[in-house]
PDB file of C-alpha atoms in Angstrom:
ATOM      1  CA  GLU A  19     160.485 148.494  75.041  1.00 94.00           C
ATOM      2  CA  VAL A  20     156.835 149.627  74.418  1.00 95.00           C
ATOM      3  CA  GLN A  21     155.840 152.987  76.271  1.00 97.00           C
ATOM      4  CA  LEU A  22     152.524 154.325  76.173  1.00 98.00           C
ATOM      5  CA  VAL A  23     152.285 157.718  78.315  1.00 98.00           C
ATOM      6  CA  GLU A  24     148.887 159.211  78.954  1.00 98.00           C
ATOM      7  CA  SER A  25     148.425 162.924  79.790  1.00 97.00           C
ATOM      8  CA  GLY A  26     145.437 165.581  80.234  1.00 96.00           C
ATOM      9  CA  GLU A  27     144.201 164.325  83.698  1.00 91.00           C
ATOM     10  CA  GLY A  28     142.018 166.736  85.574  1.00 94.00           C
ATOM     11  CA  LEU A  29     138.863 167.913  87.105  1.00 97.00           C
ATOM     12  CA  VAL A  30     136.029 169.474  84.876  1.00 96.00           C
ATOM     13  CA  GLN A  31     132.479 170.278  85.429  1.00 97.00           C
ATOM     14  CA  PRO A  32     129.624 168.223  83.934  1.00 97.00           C
ATOM     15  CA  GLY A  33     128.757 169.248  80.605  1.00 97.00           C
ATOM     16  CA  SER A  34     132.363 170.468  79.799  1.00 97.00           C
ATOM     17  CA  SER A  35     134.964 169.051  77.464  1.00 97.00           C
ATOM     18  CA  MET A  36     138.464 167.395  77.775  1.00 97.00           C
ATOM     19  CA  LYS A  37     141.041 165.997  75.624  1.00 98.00           C
ATOM     20  CA  LEU A  38     143.527 163.245  76.626  1.00 98.00           C
ATOM     21  CA  SER A  39     146.741 162.303  74.611  1.00 98.00           C
ATOM     22  CA  CYS A  40     148.742 159.205  74.586  1.00 98.00           C
ATOM     23  CA  VAL A  41     152.163 159.232  73.325  1.00 98.00           C
ATOM     24  CA  ALA A  42     153.634 155.781  72.180  1.00 98.00           C
ATOM     25  CA  SER A  43     157.222 154.800  71.737  1.00 98.00           C
ATOM     26  CA  GLY A  44     159.166 151.468  71.252  1.00 97.00           C
ATOM     27  CA  PHE A  45     157.157 150.154  68.387  1.00 97.00           C
ATOM     28  CA  THR A  46     156.036 151.339  64.880  1.00 97.00           C
ATOM     29  CA  PHE A  47     152.950 153.321  66.140  1.00 97.00           C
ATOM     30  CA  SER A  48     151.499 153.711  62.574  1.00 97.00           C
ATOM     31  CA  ASN A  49     151.294 149.925  61.891  1.00 97.00           C
ATOM     32  CA  TYR A  50     148.767 149.452  65.114  1.00 97.00           C
ATOM     33  CA  GLY A  51     145.298 150.093  66.084  1.00 97.00           C
ATOM     34  CA  MET A  52     144.867 151.711  69.546  1.00 97.00           C
ATOM     35  CA  ASN A  53     142.225 151.673  72.088  1.00 97.00           C
ATOM     36  CA  TRP A  54     141.118 153.617  74.782  1.00 98.00           C
ATOM     37  CA  ILE A  55     139.649 151.744  78.191  1.00 98.00           C
ATOM     38  CA  ARG A  56     138.437 153.376  81.146  1.00 98.00           C
ATOM     39  CA  GLN A  57     137.887 152.539  84.898  1.00 98.00           C
ATOM     40  CA  ALA A  58     135.748 154.032  87.355  1.00 98.00           C
ATOM     41  CA  PRO A  59     136.638 154.184  90.775  1.00 97.00           C
ATOM     42  CA  LYS A  60     136.524 150.632  92.494  1.00 96.00           C
ATOM     43  CA  LYS A  61     134.921 149.338  89.222  1.00 97.00           C
ATOM     44  CA  GLY A  62     135.922 147.112  86.043  1.00 97.00           C
ATOM     45  CA  LEU A  63     137.296 147.753  83.163  1.00 98.00           C
ATOM     46  CA  GLU A  64     135.257 149.366  80.133  1.00 98.00           C
ATOM     47  CA  TRP A  65     136.490 149.360  76.737  1.00 97.00           C
ATOM     48  CA  ILE A  66     135.361 152.635  74.968  1.00 97.00           C
ATOM     49  CA  ALA A  67     137.065 153.185  71.646  1.00 97.00           C
ATOM     50  CA  LEU A  68     139.360 151.762  68.919  1.00 97.00           C
ATOM     51  CA  ILE A  69     140.835 153.479  65.964  1.00 97.00           C
ATOM     52  CA  TYR A  70     142.554 151.679  63.118  1.00 97.00           C
ATOM     53  CA  TYR A  71     146.361 151.845  62.298  1.00 97.00           C
ATOM     54  CA  ASP A  72     145.473 154.520  59.317  1.00 97.00           C
ATOM     55  CA  SER A  73     142.677 156.075  61.027  1.00 97.00           C
ATOM     56  CA  SER A  74     139.963 154.418  58.167  1.00 97.00           C
ATOM     57  CA  SER A  75     137.752 153.031  60.923  1.00 97.00           C
ATOM     58  CA  LYS A  76     136.663 154.009  64.566  1.00 97.00           C
ATOM     59  CA  TYR A  77     134.566 152.067  66.881  1.00 97.00           C
ATOM     60  CA  TYR A  78     132.814 153.246  70.163  1.00 97.00           C
ATOM     61  CA  ALA A  79     131.108 151.645  73.115  1.00 97.00           C
ATOM     62  CA  ASP A  80     127.438 153.082  73.117  1.00 96.00           C
ATOM     63  CA  SER A  81     128.201 154.754  76.338  1.00 97.00           C
ATOM     64  CA  VAL A  82     130.465 157.368  74.803  1.00 98.00           C
ATOM     65  CA  LYS A  83     129.214 157.297  71.226  1.00 97.00           C
ATOM     66  CA  GLY A  84     128.294 160.558  69.587  1.00 97.00           C
ATOM     67  CA  ARG A  85     130.174 162.239  72.883  1.00 98.00           C
ATOM     68  CA  PHE A  86     133.844 160.992  72.698  1.00 98.00           C
ATOM     69  CA  THR A  87     136.156 160.993  69.565  1.00 98.00           C
ATOM     70  CA  ILE A  88     139.195 158.926  69.063  1.00 98.00           C
ATOM     71  CA  SER A  89     142.031 160.190  66.665  1.00 98.00           C
ATOM     72  CA  ARG A  90     145.406 159.733  65.945  1.00 98.00           C
ATOM     73  CA  ASP A  91     148.437 161.635  64.670  1.00 98.00           C
ATOM     74  CA  ASN A  92     150.965 159.013  63.277  1.00 98.00           C
ATOM     75  CA  SER A  93     153.339 161.889  62.855  1.00 98.00           C
ATOM     76  CA  LYS A  94     153.680 162.418  66.292  1.00 98.00           C
ATOM     77  CA  ASN A  95     153.006 158.930  67.516  1.00 98.00           C
ATOM     78  CA  THR A  96     150.110 160.108  69.473  1.00 98.00           C
ATOM     79  CA  LEU A  97     146.812 158.828  70.221  1.00 98.00           C
ATOM     80  CA  TYR A  98     143.885 161.265  71.364  1.00 98.00           C
ATOM     81  CA  LEU A  99     140.419 161.184  72.953  1.00 98.00           C
ATOM     82  CA  GLU A 100     138.264 164.250  72.742  1.00 98.00           C
ATOM     83  CA  MET A 101     135.636 163.888  75.173  1.00 98.00           C
ATOM     84  CA  ASN A 102     132.600 166.270  75.058  1.00 98.00           C
ATOM     85  CA  SER A 103     129.251 166.720  77.181  1.00 98.00           C
ATOM     86  CA  LEU A 104     130.977 165.105  80.095  1.00 98.00           C
ATOM     87  CA  ARG A 105     129.011 163.483  82.657  1.00 98.00           C
ATOM     88  CA  SER A 106     129.766 162.442  86.539  1.00 97.00           C
ATOM     89  CA  GLU A 107     129.472 158.784  85.162  1.00 97.00           C
ATOM     90  CA  ASP A 108     132.546 159.666  82.967  1.00 98.00           C
ATOM     91  CA  THR A 109     134.723 159.870  86.046  1.00 98.00           C
ATOM     92  CA  ALA A 110     137.460 157.109  85.774  1.00 98.00           C
ATOM     93  CA  MET A 111     141.099 156.127  84.992  1.00 98.00           C
ATOM     94  CA  TYR A 112     141.478 156.290  81.361  1.00 98.00           C
ATOM     95  CA  TYR A 113     144.087 154.051  79.659  1.00 98.00           C
ATOM     96  CA  CYS A 114     145.101 153.923  76.158  1.00 98.00           C
ATOM     97  CA  ALA A 115     146.390 150.482  74.874  1.00 97.00           C
ATOM     98  CA  LYS A 116     148.263 149.097  71.903  1.00 96.00           C
ATOM     99  CA  SER A 117     146.958 147.147  69.224  1.00 90.00           C
ATOM    100  CA  ALA A 118     143.485 145.338  68.348  1.00 79.00           C
ATOM    101  CA  ALA A 119     143.971 143.006  71.383  1.00 80.00           C
ATOM    102  CA  LEU A 120     145.336 145.347  74.001  1.00 90.00           C
ATOM    103  CA  ASP A 121     148.759 143.823  74.564  1.00 91.00           C
ATOM    104  CA  TYR A 122     150.349 146.825  76.304  1.00 95.00           C
ATOM    105  CA  TRP A 123     148.575 149.515  78.359  1.00 97.00           C
ATOM    106  CA  GLY A 124     149.573 152.871  79.503  1.00 98.00           C
ATOM    107  CA  GLN A 125     149.734 154.096  83.122  1.00 97.00           C
ATOM    108  CA  GLY A 126     146.568 155.691  83.056  1.00 97.00           C
ATOM    109  CA  VAL A 127     145.213 159.169  83.775  1.00 98.00           C
ATOM    110  CA  MET A 128     142.111 160.259  86.142  1.00 98.00           C
ATOM    111  CA  VAL A 129     139.506 162.280  84.880  1.00 98.00           C
ATOM    112  CA  THR A 130     136.894 163.624  87.439  1.00 98.00           C
ATOM    113  CA  VAL A 131     133.755 165.123  86.275  1.00 98.00           C
ATOM    114  CA  SER A 132     132.161 166.795  89.255  1.00 96.00           C
ATOM    115  CA  SER A 133     130.676 170.266  90.009  1.00 94.00           C
TER     116      SER A 133
ATOM    117  CA  ASP B  13     126.788 143.025  72.558  1.00 95.00           C
ATOM    118  CA  ILE B  14     128.505 140.000  73.616  1.00 97.00           C
ATOM    119  CA  GLN B  15     128.112 139.414  77.501  1.00 98.00           C
ATOM    120  CA  MET B  16     131.178 137.633  79.412  1.00 98.00           C
ATOM    121  CA  THR B  17     130.024 136.331  82.681  1.00 98.00           C
ATOM    122  CA  GLN B  18     132.946 135.879  84.806  1.00 98.00           C
ATOM    123  CA  SER B  19     133.109 133.673  88.081  1.00 97.00           C
ATOM    124  CA  PRO B  20     133.551 133.945  90.871  1.00 98.00           C
ATOM    125  CA  SER B  21     133.675 137.330  91.692  1.00 98.00           C
ATOM    126  CA  SER B  22     135.968 136.787  94.795  1.00 98.00           C
ATOM    127  CA  LEU B  23     138.385 133.886  95.404  1.00 97.00           C
ATOM    128  CA  PRO B  24     139.699 133.283  98.718  1.00 97.00           C
ATOM    129  CA  ALA B  25     142.607 130.997  98.280  1.00 97.00           C
ATOM    130  CA  SER B  26     145.862 129.905 100.286  1.00 97.00           C
ATOM    131  CA  LEU B  27     149.421 129.793  98.988  1.00 97.00           C
ATOM    132  CA  GLY B  28     150.129 126.743  97.083  1.00 97.00           C
ATOM    133  CA  ASP B  29     146.579 126.316  95.933  1.00 97.00           C
ATOM    134  CA  ARG B  30     145.283 125.432  92.413  1.00 98.00           C
ATOM    135  CA  VAL B  31     142.545 127.833  91.587  1.00 98.00           C
ATOM    136  CA  THR B  32     140.355 128.460  88.331  1.00 98.00           C
ATOM    137  CA  ILE B  33     138.483 131.507  87.099  1.00 98.00           C
ATOM    138  CA  THR B  34     135.959 131.120  84.323  1.00 98.00           C
ATOM    139  CA  CYS B  35     134.351 133.418  81.773  1.00 98.00           C
ATOM    140  CA  ARG B  36     131.310 132.142  79.604  1.00 98.00           C
ATOM    141  CA  ALA B  37     130.649 134.220  76.437  1.00 98.00           C
ATOM    142  CA  SER B  38     127.132 134.783  75.249  1.00 98.00           C
ATOM    143  CA  GLN B  39     127.934 134.465  71.687  1.00 97.00           C
ATOM    144  CA  ASP B  40     130.836 132.529  69.616  1.00 97.00           C
ATOM    145  CA  ILE B  41     134.116 134.521  70.248  1.00 97.00           C
ATOM    146  CA  GLY B  42     136.489 131.743  68.911  1.00 97.00           C
ATOM    147  CA  ASN B  43     139.597 132.028  70.701  1.00 97.00           C
ATOM    148  CA  TYR B  44     139.401 135.752  70.707  1.00 96.00           C
ATOM    149  CA  LEU B  45     140.001 135.898  74.661  1.00 97.00           C
ATOM    150  CA  ARG B  46     142.426 137.231  76.697  1.00 97.00           C
ATOM    151  CA  TRP B  47     143.142 137.165  80.494  1.00 98.00           C
ATOM    152  CA  PHE B  48     144.534 140.437  82.151  1.00 98.00           C
ATOM    153  CA  GLN B  49     145.851 140.903  85.763  1.00 98.00           C
ATOM    154  CA  GLN B  50     145.529 143.976  87.675  1.00 98.00           C
ATOM    155  CA  LYS B  51     147.100 144.892  90.934  1.00 97.00           C
ATOM    156  CA  PRO B  52     146.194 147.660  93.073  1.00 95.00           C
ATOM    157  CA  GLY B  53     147.271 151.219  91.608  1.00 94.00           C
ATOM    158  CA  LYS B  54     148.722 149.493  88.487  1.00 97.00           C
ATOM    159  CA  SER B  55     147.537 149.193  84.832  1.00 97.00           C
ATOM    160  CA  PRO B  56     146.052 145.854  83.594  1.00 97.00           C
ATOM    161  CA  ARG B  57     148.746 143.297  82.390  1.00 96.00           C
ATOM    162  CA  LEU B  58     148.275 140.792  79.701  1.00 95.00           C
ATOM    163  CA  MET B  59     148.614 136.931  80.840  1.00 97.00           C
ATOM    164  CA  ILE B  60     146.894 134.993  78.296  1.00 97.00           C
ATOM    165  CA  TYR B  61     146.317 135.439  74.628  1.00 96.00           C
ATOM    166  CA  GLY B  62     144.174 133.438  72.051  1.00 96.00           C
ATOM    167  CA  ALA B  63     142.549 131.681  75.120  1.00 97.00           C
ATOM    168  CA  THR B  64     145.549 129.223  75.705  1.00 98.00           C
ATOM    169  CA  ASN B  65     148.581 130.986  75.018  1.00 96.00           C
ATOM    170  CA  LEU B  66     150.981 132.337  77.856  1.00 96.00           C
ATOM    171  CA  ALA B  67     151.993 135.952  77.129  1.00 94.00           C
ATOM    172  CA  ALA B  68     155.747 137.196  77.155  1.00 92.00           C
ATOM    173  CA  GLY B  69     157.123 136.922  80.736  1.00 94.00           C
ATOM    174  CA  VAL B  70     154.290 135.192  82.369  1.00 97.00           C
ATOM    175  CA  PRO B  71     155.148 132.419  84.667  1.00 97.00           C
ATOM    176  CA  SER B  72     154.216 128.953  83.404  1.00 97.00           C
ATOM    177  CA  ARG B  73     152.029 128.127  86.513  1.00 98.00           C
ATOM    178  CA  PHE B  74     149.343 129.938  84.581  1.00 98.00           C
ATOM    179  CA  SER B  75     147.379 128.613  81.861  1.00 98.00           C
ATOM    180  CA  GLY B  76     144.223 129.190  79.892  1.00 98.00           C
ATOM    181  CA  SER B  77     141.714 126.687  78.289  1.00 98.00           C
ATOM    182  CA  ARG B  78     138.497 126.657  76.488  1.00 98.00           C
ATOM    183  CA  SER B  79     135.633 124.281  76.308  1.00 97.00           C
ATOM    184  CA  GLY B  80     132.976 125.421  74.126  1.00 96.00           C
ATOM    185  CA  SER B  81     131.689 128.923  75.274  1.00 97.00           C
ATOM    186  CA  ASP B  82     133.725 128.722  78.576  1.00 98.00           C
ATOM    187  CA  TYR B  83     136.951 129.992  79.006  1.00 98.00           C
ATOM    188  CA  SER B  84     139.133 129.237  82.093  1.00 98.00           C
ATOM    189  CA  LEU B  85     142.281 130.862  83.644  1.00 98.00           C
ATOM    190  CA  THR B  86     144.051 128.305  85.974  1.00 98.00           C
ATOM    191  CA  ILE B  87     146.699 129.252  88.381  1.00 98.00           C
ATOM    192  CA  ASN B  88     148.951 126.185  89.765  1.00 96.00           C
ATOM    193  CA  SER B  89     150.555 126.468  93.187  1.00 94.00           C
ATOM    194  CA  LEU B  90     149.591 130.179  94.004  1.00 97.00           C
ATOM    195  CA  GLU B  91     151.930 132.469  95.302  1.00 97.00           C
ATOM    196  CA  SER B  92     151.572 135.856  96.967  1.00 96.00           C
ATOM    197  CA  GLU B  93     152.379 137.974  93.843  1.00 96.00           C
ATOM    198  CA  ASP B  94     149.460 136.531  92.299  1.00 97.00           C
ATOM    199  CA  MET B  95     146.986 138.203  94.458  1.00 97.00           C
ATOM    200  CA  ALA B  96     145.438 140.494  92.109  1.00 98.00           C
ATOM    201  CA  ILE B  97     141.961 141.145  90.028  1.00 98.00           C
ATOM    202  CA  TYR B  98     141.742 139.117  86.878  1.00 98.00           C
ATOM    203  CA  TYR B  99     139.650 140.113  83.911  1.00 98.00           C
ATOM    204  CA  CYS B 100     138.693 138.269  80.843  1.00 98.00           C
ATOM    205  CA  LEU B 101     138.361 140.239  77.613  1.00 97.00           C
ATOM    206  CA  GLN B 102     136.398 139.419  74.292  1.00 97.00           C
ATOM    207  CA  HIS B 103     137.952 141.111  71.143  1.00 95.00           C
ATOM    208  CA  ASN B 104     135.960 139.116  68.606  1.00 95.00           C
ATOM    209  CA  GLU B 105     133.716 141.828  67.945  1.00 94.00           C
ATOM    210  CA  TYR B 106     133.000 145.467  68.815  1.00 93.00           C
ATOM    211  CA  PRO B 107     132.202 146.512  71.216  1.00 95.00           C
ATOM    212  CA  TYR B 108     134.899 144.602  73.005  1.00 96.00           C
ATOM    213  CA  THR B 109     133.584 143.271  76.540  1.00 97.00           C
ATOM    214  CA  PHE B 110     135.346 142.457  79.676  1.00 98.00           C
ATOM    215  CA  GLY B 111     134.259 140.155  82.439  1.00 98.00           C
ATOM    216  CA  ALA B 112     133.507 141.776  85.569  1.00 98.00           C
ATOM    217  CA  GLY B 113     136.459 140.494  87.322  1.00 98.00           C
ATOM    218  CA  THR B 114     137.791 138.157  89.913  1.00 98.00           C
ATOM    219  CA  LYS B 115     139.510 139.283  92.919  1.00 98.00           C
ATOM    220  CA  LEU B 116     141.811 136.665  94.206  1.00 97.00           C
ATOM    221  CA  GLU B 117     142.745 136.779  97.851  1.00 95.00           C
ATOM    222  CA  LEU B 118     144.582 135.211 100.475  1.00 93.00           C
ATOM    223  CA  LYS B 119     142.234 133.022 102.640  1.00 91.00           C
TER     224      LYS B 119
END
């Protein structure tokens, strides 16, 4: 059974940094691209980043480009999202999702950016 | 960026109804279109992939279709468990983009 478990949720001040993790199981993690998607409270879904299976390519939404970094450690079956210069508009539930076409999602973690 | 224009934003319907939700792509995305269902407090669930293919475990009352740049999700004979928000997603090119969502609710 595919499982994706995010961690790292919390409340941070504007301008600060935070790192999310997503531990994968039930499939060969190193064979698949992985994504981060977020959802602001009461809003729709926003894709924010993808990393290839071998970390050779990374893509970002314009809203996070230059501030967020997606990475992975295939030896630990873990996906990361490092978030810098956080803004109030980054407040959202953050989900990791498997493969280039988002066929499995984690349960999500809440990131709140507020002073 | 590719814009996905989803309609309607809200869809009141009765149990047993047949309903259709549509997404229009601003550029060619081929069949790189997926439909997701999201219930309150839950992660999105993949329902349709490749515009027309039913994902594993999805009831056969769900179907997807394409006409040019218009992509549709149809639910035949609505059941109470189908009440949710539905999103389309294009994954033909980066950045991936979602439709704004359609809230399906009981009339």
